[in-house]
XYZ file of C-alpha atoms in Angstrom:
603
model
C 0.000 0.000 0.000
C 2.828 2.431 0.799
C 4.316 2.389 -2.687
C 0.889 2.355 -4.328
C -0.349 5.240 -2.176
C 2.203 7.675 -3.574
C 1.249 6.665 -7.118
C -2.445 7.017 -6.181
C -1.880 10.606 -5.065
C -0.202 11.314 -8.412
C -3.104 9.692 -10.292
C -5.661 11.679 -8.281
C -3.778 14.883 -9.096
C -3.706 13.935 -12.797
C -7.423 13.158 -12.804
C -8.146 16.422 -11.032
C -6.188 18.260 -13.742
C -8.169 16.480 -16.448
C -11.425 17.362 -14.696
C -10.304 20.995 -14.548
C -9.509 20.905 -18.290
C -12.964 19.491 -18.992
C -14.644 22.213 -16.937
C -12.608 24.866 -18.748
C -13.643 23.369 -22.089
C -17.335 23.506 -21.206
C -16.941 27.102 -20.079
C -15.244 27.942 -23.399
C -18.124 26.350 -25.301
C -20.761 28.296 -23.374
C -18.993 31.642 -23.778
C -17.612 31.375 -27.297
C -19.279 28.583 -29.278
C -22.922 28.218 -28.278
C -23.705 31.923 -29.029
C -22.242 31.609 -32.548
C -24.154 28.412 -33.294
C -27.403 29.823 -31.905
C -27.147 33.157 -33.714
C -25.935 31.977 -37.117
C -26.644 28.249 -37.527
C -29.759 27.110 -35.657
C -32.184 28.783 -38.080
C -31.320 26.171 -40.712
C -29.666 23.394 -38.679
C -31.669 22.647 -35.522
C -34.713 20.665 -34.439
C -36.678 23.945 -34.476
C -35.865 24.678 -38.149
C -38.763 24.778 -40.592
C -36.595 22.735 -42.933
C -33.284 21.164 -41.959
C -30.847 21.968 -44.749
C -28.367 19.334 -45.899
C -29.699 16.919 -43.277
C -27.353 18.624 -40.810
C -28.260 19.367 -37.198
C -25.925 21.443 -35.039
C -27.956 21.716 -31.807
C -26.570 18.569 -30.135
C -23.084 17.105 -29.888
C -24.249 13.719 -31.206
C -25.807 15.376 -34.256
C -22.590 17.276 -35.017
C -20.580 14.076 -34.808
C -23.070 12.299 -37.074
C -23.161 15.188 -39.555
C -25.374 15.617 -42.601
C -25.499 14.522 -46.213
C -21.753 15.143 -46.719
C -20.536 13.470 -43.515
C -19.582 14.373 -39.919
C -19.362 18.109 -39.332
C -16.584 17.861 -36.741
C -13.725 15.507 -35.945
C -12.822 16.301 -32.306
C -9.172 17.225 -32.017
C -8.621 17.740 -35.756
C -9.888 21.033 -37.269
C -8.354 20.215 -40.675
C -10.612 17.175 -41.075
C -13.713 18.957 -39.752
C -16.188 20.028 -42.429
C -17.573 22.716 -40.137
C -14.187 24.457 -40.021
C -13.783 24.115 -43.780
C -17.218 25.664 -44.278
C -16.717 28.682 -42.011
C -13.310 29.379 -43.602
C -15.018 29.702 -47.030
C -12.261 27.421 -48.405
C -14.651 25.745 -50.854
C -17.090 27.646 -53.058
C -19.613 24.827 -52.715
C -19.370 24.669 -48.919
C -19.755 28.016 -47.186
C -21.413 28.643 -43.827
C -23.133 30.930 -43.074
C -24.086 31.342 -46.753
C -24.615 34.473 -48.843
C -21.347 36.156 -47.882
C -22.232 36.330 -44.199
C -18.857 34.928 -43.242
C -18.002 34.800 -39.529
C -15.381 37.123 -38.122
C -11.773 35.973 -37.918
C -12.082 35.818 -34.136
C -15.191 33.592 -34.319
C -13.508 31.245 -36.784
C -10.434 31.047 -34.537
C -12.687 30.217 -31.572
C -14.308 27.350 -33.498
C -10.875 26.029 -34.492
C -9.689 26.199 -30.876
C -12.833 24.455 -29.695
C -12.376 21.552 -32.102
C -8.704 21.268 -31.098
C -9.841 20.993 -27.462
C -11.873 17.909 -28.402
C -15.136 19.820 -28.974
C -16.321 19.797 -25.332
C -20.098 20.161 -25.399
C -22.733 19.665 -22.643
C -25.674 19.482 -25.095
C -27.274 16.069 -25.392
C -30.833 16.956 -26.433
C -31.013 20.298 -28.159
C -30.502 23.067 -25.637
C -31.780 20.908 -22.798
C -29.153 19.106 -20.732
C -30.228 15.524 -20.126
C -27.906 13.460 -17.970
C -30.084 10.847 -16.331
C -29.734 8.590 -19.402
C -26.379 6.863 -19.759
C -25.188 7.559 -23.287
C -22.242 6.153 -25.181
C -20.486 9.478 -24.621
C -21.010 9.040 -20.907
C -19.592 5.534 -20.995
C -16.420 6.923 -22.533
C -15.951 9.417 -19.678
C -12.539 8.953 -18.099
C -13.987 8.418 -14.610
C -15.751 5.215 -15.701
C -12.892 3.573 -17.561
C -11.243 0.495 -16.023
C -7.617 0.809 -14.960
C -5.327 -0.426 -17.714
C -1.707 -1.518 -17.835
C -0.433 0.210 -20.993
C 2.677 -1.129 -22.630
C 5.735 1.024 -21.818
C 6.636 3.124 -24.884
C 9.878 2.526 -26.744
C 12.679 5.022 -26.063
C 16.065 5.795 -27.535
C 18.180 5.931 -24.357
C 17.140 2.552 -23.008
C 20.125 2.428 -20.632
C 18.596 5.266 -18.632
C 15.543 3.096 -17.840
C 15.379 1.472 -14.391
C 11.615 0.911 -13.990
C 8.709 0.806 -16.516
C 7.574 4.240 -15.276
C 10.863 5.649 -16.588
C 9.790 4.679 -20.123
C 6.820 7.048 -19.962
C 8.889 9.872 -18.489
C 11.710 9.518 -21.005
C 9.310 9.134 -23.948
C 7.749 12.516 -23.170
C 11.170 14.103 -22.701
C 12.402 12.748 -26.026
C 9.209 13.901 -27.763
C 10.002 17.431 -26.578
C 13.682 16.978 -27.478
C 14.700 17.220 -23.848
C 17.160 15.129 -21.908
C 16.879 13.885 -18.320
C 18.541 15.866 -15.575
C 21.919 14.484 -14.493
C 21.960 11.940 -11.693
C 21.790 13.497 -8.246
C 24.752 13.054 -5.965
C 24.186 10.810 -2.951
C 23.823 13.675 -0.479
C 21.082 15.263 -2.603
C 19.398 11.913 -3.226
C 19.034 10.964 0.428
C 17.729 14.428 1.300
C 15.076 14.207 -1.436
C 13.992 10.722 -0.434
C 13.869 11.548 3.271
C 11.851 14.740 2.794
C 9.500 12.975 0.381
C 8.815 9.912 2.506
C 8.850 11.198 6.099
C 8.757 14.985 5.726
C 11.954 15.507 7.717
C 15.610 16.048 6.755
C 18.040 13.184 7.198
C 20.464 13.319 10.123
C 24.141 13.910 9.477
C 24.851 10.317 10.512
C 22.312 8.973 8.008
C 23.827 11.062 5.196
C 27.367 9.950 6.020
C 26.339 6.285 6.239
C 24.693 6.442 2.802
C 27.682 8.186 1.207
C 30.138 5.528 2.367
C 27.815 2.630 1.478
C 29.074 1.484 -1.935
C 26.744 -1.540 -2.235
C 24.410 -1.642 -5.290
C 21.333 -1.707 -3.063
C 22.429 1.204 -0.847
C 19.568 3.446 -1.962
C 17.014 0.615 -1.740
C 18.027 0.146 1.900
C 17.477 3.854 2.559
C 14.001 3.691 1.022
C 13.099 0.544 2.981
C 14.252 2.190 6.223
C 12.165 5.285 5.531
C 9.081 3.231 4.605
C 9.457 1.356 7.901
C 9.614 4.620 9.869
C 6.489 5.626 11.837
C 7.026 9.090 10.353
C 6.068 7.685 6.938
C 2.418 7.340 7.984
C 2.480 10.787 9.564
C 3.824 12.349 6.380
C 1.616 10.564 3.830
C -1.426 10.259 6.076
C -1.740 14.027 5.758
C -2.721 13.665 2.084
C -5.624 11.396 2.955
C -6.655 13.551 5.914
C -6.997 16.474 3.497
C -9.228 14.372 1.232
C -11.267 13.361 4.283
C -11.602 17.086 5.257
C -10.237 16.112 8.703
C -10.523 18.651 11.496
C -10.929 18.478 15.258
C -13.594 21.214 15.315
C -17.210 21.230 14.139
C -17.274 24.505 12.276
C -20.006 27.022 12.984
C -22.260 25.805 15.837
C -24.267 27.511 18.588
C -24.107 26.888 22.343
C -22.114 23.679 22.227
C -18.536 22.511 22.497
C -16.911 23.206 19.130
C -14.106 20.704 19.524
C -14.593 17.082 18.536
C -13.666 14.899 21.473
C -11.363 12.031 20.420
C -11.006 13.301 16.812
C -7.351 12.297 17.009
C -8.365 8.615 16.994
C -9.279 8.941 13.297
C -5.992 10.719 12.567
C -4.114 7.934 14.351
C -6.115 5.302 12.439
C -5.030 6.758 9.085
C -1.383 6.931 10.172
C -1.496 3.365 11.471
C -3.182 2.095 8.286
C -0.351 3.491 6.160
C 2.397 2.271 8.462
C 0.859 -1.225 8.652
C 0.374 -1.350 4.869
C -3.391 -1.921 5.162
C -4.791 -2.972 1.748
C -6.610 -0.104 0.070
C -9.950 -1.921 -0.245
C -9.984 -2.574 3.514
C -8.886 1.005 4.150
C -11.955 2.321 2.295
C -14.411 -0.287 3.612
C -13.509 0.383 7.233
C -14.038 4.126 6.809
C -17.528 3.638 5.404
C -18.796 0.605 7.323
C -16.428 -0.467 10.115
C -19.396 -0.863 12.469
C -20.782 -3.608 10.215
C -17.543 -5.614 9.968
C -16.671 -8.659 12.121
C -13.825 -6.956 13.992
C -13.412 -9.484 16.791
C -11.478 -8.238 19.833
C -9.663 -5.428 17.999
C -12.115 -2.514 17.938
C -9.572 0.072 16.742
C -10.914 0.126 13.145
C -14.115 1.710 14.502
C -12.124 4.946 14.627
C -12.117 4.820 10.802
C -15.725 6.057 10.840
C -14.339 9.488 11.638
C -14.125 9.711 7.837
C -17.890 10.295 7.917
C -18.465 11.902 11.304
C -15.710 14.516 11.522
C -17.221 16.880 8.977
C -18.826 20.250 9.614
C -22.068 20.348 11.606
C -23.870 23.194 9.794
C -25.710 24.345 12.934
C -26.751 20.675 13.283
C -28.858 20.767 10.111
C -29.161 17.055 9.369
C -29.745 17.492 5.626
C -26.506 19.484 5.272
C -24.573 17.006 7.422
C -25.701 14.110 5.204
C -24.865 16.109 2.069
C -21.342 16.631 3.414
C -20.974 12.875 4.009
C -22.202 12.040 0.514
C -19.708 14.562 -0.847
C -16.700 13.205 1.052
C -17.493 9.628 0.008
C -18.122 10.418 -3.650
C -15.313 12.911 -4.191
C -12.875 11.228 -1.829
C -13.206 7.687 -3.154
C -14.589 8.124 -6.697
C -13.471 11.588 -7.806
C -17.086 12.549 -8.586
C -19.124 15.516 -7.323
C -22.358 13.672 -6.611
C -23.635 16.401 -4.274
C -24.617 18.595 -7.269
C -27.566 16.232 -7.734
C -29.027 17.329 -4.403
C -30.924 20.033 -6.301
C -30.950 18.868 -9.944
C -29.806 16.088 -12.229
C -26.063 16.477 -12.667
C -25.196 18.656 -15.646
C -22.204 16.686 -16.872
C -22.119 13.275 -15.171
C -24.939 10.684 -15.344
C -26.060 11.242 -11.748
C -29.779 12.001 -11.387
C -31.360 13.472 -8.258
C -33.065 10.105 -7.744
C -29.687 8.447 -7.219
C -28.567 11.192 -4.832
C -31.542 10.614 -2.563
C -31.066 6.860 -2.722
C -27.634 7.432 -1.171
C -29.161 10.034 1.157
C -31.537 7.364 2.484
C -28.607 5.147 3.459
C -27.037 7.908 5.557
C -30.373 9.105 6.959
C -31.102 5.603 8.278
C -27.667 5.304 9.896
C -27.359 6.371 13.520
C -24.306 8.069 14.958
C -23.989 6.968 18.596
C -23.931 9.751 21.180
C -21.666 7.641 23.394
C -18.621 6.718 21.339
C -17.372 3.105 21.565
C -14.264 2.171 23.535
C -11.474 1.272 21.105
C -9.211 -0.497 23.585
C -8.007 -0.669 27.177
C -4.232 -1.042 26.838
C -3.172 2.555 27.215
C -5.469 4.313 29.665
C -3.816 7.489 30.997
C -3.115 7.626 34.718
C -5.794 10.327 35.125
C -8.465 7.978 33.711
C -10.106 7.172 37.101
C -10.271 10.896 37.894
C -11.870 11.515 34.505
C -14.491 8.796 35.075
C -15.489 10.297 38.433
C -15.930 13.764 36.956
C -17.742 12.440 33.886
C -20.191 10.480 36.040
C -20.846 13.594 38.099
C -21.580 15.711 35.010
C -23.653 12.975 33.366
C -25.823 12.599 36.458
C -26.275 16.368 36.745
C -27.460 16.502 33.119
C -29.746 13.464 33.426
C -31.296 14.714 36.662
C -32.063 18.151 35.261
C -33.530 16.698 32.089
C -35.643 14.181 34.021
C -37.022 16.964 36.223
C -37.932 19.105 33.223
C -39.511 16.170 31.382
C -41.621 15.374 34.478
C -42.727 19.022 34.724
C -43.586 19.102 31.027
C -45.613 15.879 31.089
C -47.431 16.898 34.262
C -48.516 20.109 32.552
C -49.587 18.334 29.354
C -51.526 15.668 31.262
C -53.436 18.422 33.035
C -54.693 19.753 29.661
C -56.643 16.753 28.366
C -59.815 18.801 27.983
C -58.059 21.509 25.977
C -56.499 18.964 23.624
C -59.801 17.120 23.144
C -61.513 20.374 22.200
C -58.674 21.415 19.867
C -58.761 18.001 18.162
C -62.498 18.400 17.543
C -62.214 21.982 16.297
C -59.307 21.164 13.977
C -61.057 18.245 12.296
C -61.032 18.733 8.547
C -58.367 21.446 8.652
C -55.126 21.115 6.724
C -51.819 20.815 8.545
C -50.991 24.528 8.492
C -54.394 25.608 9.825
C -54.330 22.896 12.483
C -50.940 24.114 13.690
C -52.169 27.721 13.679
C -55.191 26.795 15.806
C -52.955 24.947 18.293
C -50.598 27.901 18.659
C -53.455 30.352 19.136
C -54.581 28.256 22.106
C -50.988 27.907 23.371
C -51.052 24.166 22.802
C -48.475 21.889 21.169
C -49.351 21.264 17.484
C -47.737 17.844 17.533
C -49.857 16.793 20.516
C -53.062 18.100 18.909
C -52.260 15.879 15.933
C -51.645 12.911 18.224
C -55.015 13.352 19.887
C -56.714 13.799 16.512
C -55.123 10.627 15.154
C -56.083 8.622 18.236
C -59.707 9.781 18.212
C -60.052 9.141 14.479
C -58.998 5.534 15.022
C -61.502 5.192 17.868
C -64.392 6.282 15.660
C -64.351 2.801 14.172
C -64.414 1.168 17.601
C -66.701 1.066 20.624
C -64.379 2.750 23.061
C -65.319 2.474 26.769
C -63.721 5.842 27.578
C -64.133 8.144 24.575
C -67.379 6.888 23.001
C -69.355 9.735 24.685
C -66.867 12.327 23.483
C -67.088 11.069 19.898
C -70.893 11.198 20.064
C -71.062 14.715 21.517
C -68.429 15.982 19.029
C -70.757 15.168 16.104
C -73.747 17.099 17.479
C -74.689 20.379 15.755
C -73.560 23.497 17.625
C -76.809 25.379 16.911
C -79.022 22.879 18.776
C -76.401 21.285 20.999
C -78.244 21.460 24.378
C -81.393 19.712 23.185
C -79.570 17.075 21.203
C -77.158 16.443 24.068
C -79.913 15.526 26.547
C -80.692 12.227 24.880
C -77.021 11.426 24.332
C -76.160 12.146 27.976
C -79.083 10.064 29.224
C -78.047 7.098 27.093
C -74.444 7.112 28.339
C -75.430 7.815 31.962
C -77.644 4.716 31.906
C -74.724 2.592 30.676
C -77.054 -0.349 30.124
C -74.868 -2.007 27.559
C -77.331 -1.626 24.668
C -74.761 0.382 22.692
C -71.381 0.680 24.391
C -70.275 -0.763 27.713
C -68.729 2.362 29.207
C -66.123 2.671 31.899
C -68.381 3.326 34.949
C -66.265 6.331 35.971
C -66.953 7.886 32.559
C -70.683 7.114 32.762
C -71.017 9.036 36.063
C -69.941 12.234 34.267
C -73.239 12.387 32.387
C -75.832 12.180 35.131
C -76.294 15.924 34.583
C -77.121 17.456 31.213
C -74.328 19.121 29.277
C -74.442 22.664 27.936
C -71.721 22.631 25.284
C -68.901 20.591 23.819
C -66.530 22.612 26.015
C -68.553 21.472 29.015
C -67.993 17.836 27.937
C -64.269 18.532 27.508
C -64.098 20.086 30.990
C -65.707 16.992 32.502
C -63.147 14.738 30.847
C -60.431 17.104 31.994
C -61.552 16.862 35.638
C -61.909 13.074 35.452
C -58.330 12.603 34.253
C -56.932 15.153 36.716
C -58.665 13.402 39.628
C -57.420 10.014 38.404
C -53.836 11.253 38.077
C -53.921 12.975 41.481
C -55.234 9.841 43.212
C -52.502 7.720 41.673
C -49.793 10.200 42.658
C -50.997 10.276 46.245
C -50.866 6.499 46.433
C -47.419 6.472 44.813
C -46.065 8.556 47.720
C -46.889 5.728 50.098
C -45.889 2.914 47.723
C -49.498 1.784 47.744
C -50.148 1.936 44.013
C -51.402 -1.650 44.109
C -54.575 -0.182 45.563
C -55.023 1.545 42.224
C -55.309 -1.723 40.387
C -59.060 -1.410 40.035
C -59.526 -1.958 36.307
C -61.725 1.101 35.690
C -59.295 3.534 37.317
C -56.240 1.897 35.753
C -57.823 2.107 32.274
C -58.109 5.871 32.701
C -54.535 6.118 33.947
C -53.299 4.240 30.857
C -54.656 7.043 28.678
C -52.143 9.315 30.420
C -49.232 6.910 30.931
C -49.693 3.880 28.659
C -47.564 2.891 25.679
C -50.213 4.180 23.248
C -50.813 7.394 25.166
C -50.716 10.631 23.136
C -48.175 11.763 25.729
C -45.791 8.928 24.840
C -42.950 10.973 23.328
C -39.271 10.176 23.048
C -36.656 12.257 24.818
C -35.901 14.451 21.790
C -39.585 15.316 21.281
C -39.871 16.311 24.924
C -36.746 18.439 24.669
C -38.237 20.393 21.755
C -41.198 21.282 23.995
C -39.025 22.688 26.790
C -39.102 26.442 27.261
C -36.064 28.396 26.048
C -34.276 28.674 29.452
C -34.617 24.914 29.983
C -33.256 24.135 26.498
C -30.317 26.463 27.098
C -29.583 24.757 30.405
C -29.678 21.318 28.751
C -27.212 22.492 26.097
C -24.959 24.063 28.725
C -24.811 20.800 30.704
C -24.123 18.842 27.522
C -21.367 21.300 26.656
C -19.742 20.674 30.054
C -19.629 16.934 29.296
C -18.226 17.465 25.790
C -15.658 19.916 27.133
C -14.494 17.310 29.634
C -14.110 14.715 26.853
C -12.183 17.195 24.709
C -9.824 18.577 27.335
C -9.352 16.246 30.317
C -5.972 14.477 30.232
C -7.648 11.284 31.423
C -10.276 11.182 28.680
């Protein structure tokens, strides 16, 4: 891997240069060529022409390559064989474009010649519309999708100068330009070059002297082997990969949280170790993308490779931007392709549609980054580790206790508003999402919870519910004649004779008196649930909750505390409902924990 890695860096640089040339070519086409074609040629030679003259279309690259009745209009790379260039030069009386002595300017003709010499770069694949979601033959020929080949070394004149097959390619280019290789470096210069290149440091005086006096034919090979075996080799060449992986130990622009990544150095150390241990490249890439899915056995150190994905910027914790950054580092870092352009539109130049982008997006969106990072090993704990654990436990408990207290306060408040949420769910029935949220906010209720209550009640409409059947019946009564209509409904549920629904007896007792409005019904439910919750809490203080096991009372309590309760929210949902001071306090406590991880010598 060590020897290949240096060549890989050179290849990546070469490919990057080719990509830059391609981009420059497309820019040249857009600025210089497309305007000329559109202004002077499309009237007679495009899909929009009333009559296509000479069977020649010039509004797509494929059409220009195919040509018209007299053959291809361009031969990329060769202006002299391109009929288009011959026509605009007016070199043939029978082939002149534009016709009728409307010859292009010398500058325009020169631009067309330059464009053809460049290989005729052209983004058009369907008239003026760029279509890239279909893989064309042109796409298949793109350099990025070609398999790696082993070309035969070219023949050279000074064959004695050759020591490796790579030298053939270097010398062939030199001879083509009528240049000669530089003279051989003296041994002092050679060891300095090799040492700087491989470990980034100068050789010591002793190392230079030893190499100078070593007259053996493999003296330089021994120097190279020694440098490759140095731990500094991984430090020097790991830097190139860390740049590709956009490695940093900070999160970028974030609010109210620790900006340093705790333990970021473990990814840096992983890269250095991978190079020094000559880890095969395929394993090097696989571990950085999916180490958590590999059978690692006892050695968990490769888990640090996932820093390739997780050590990017945090974009104010915008998850869509974080995932986009991870798609970008994987595609550009391992394939040399800018897939992230397809976040907003089909890629202009590469066959990457938005559909493919969001297929990859789904993979990252369904992957969970653990809040508590895994332990990579136990062989080198610092001496301050026990002290760190004590302080971390203290800060963790402080954070958990505060959050638990705030969650309890929040849920207690929400459980005391059952009547308000029932009424809001009824009033928002039939409204779209935006209007439902607006109604909830006007009443200072949580939109998400209004939706939960609405969803639960809608499901109950198809059932005979022993608790909410009366509510569902009253909610359908007309507001204009509510009192009269409600008398019969209340009497039926108060009787609870089982002819329609077998009600919870505690619910049935609410309707011994006539109701005056739907709000009155909601208030009765509100009081019933408050009384139930209060009774259970009082018993909980004396550890006598078993006395609450009466089925009717417990059924009511399950509406507030059960698994299917509308109040059954995960920790993150609860946090979003905290007031601003509480959220700030939670973030401050989390920042204290992260700061400890990032700075404590025992971490």
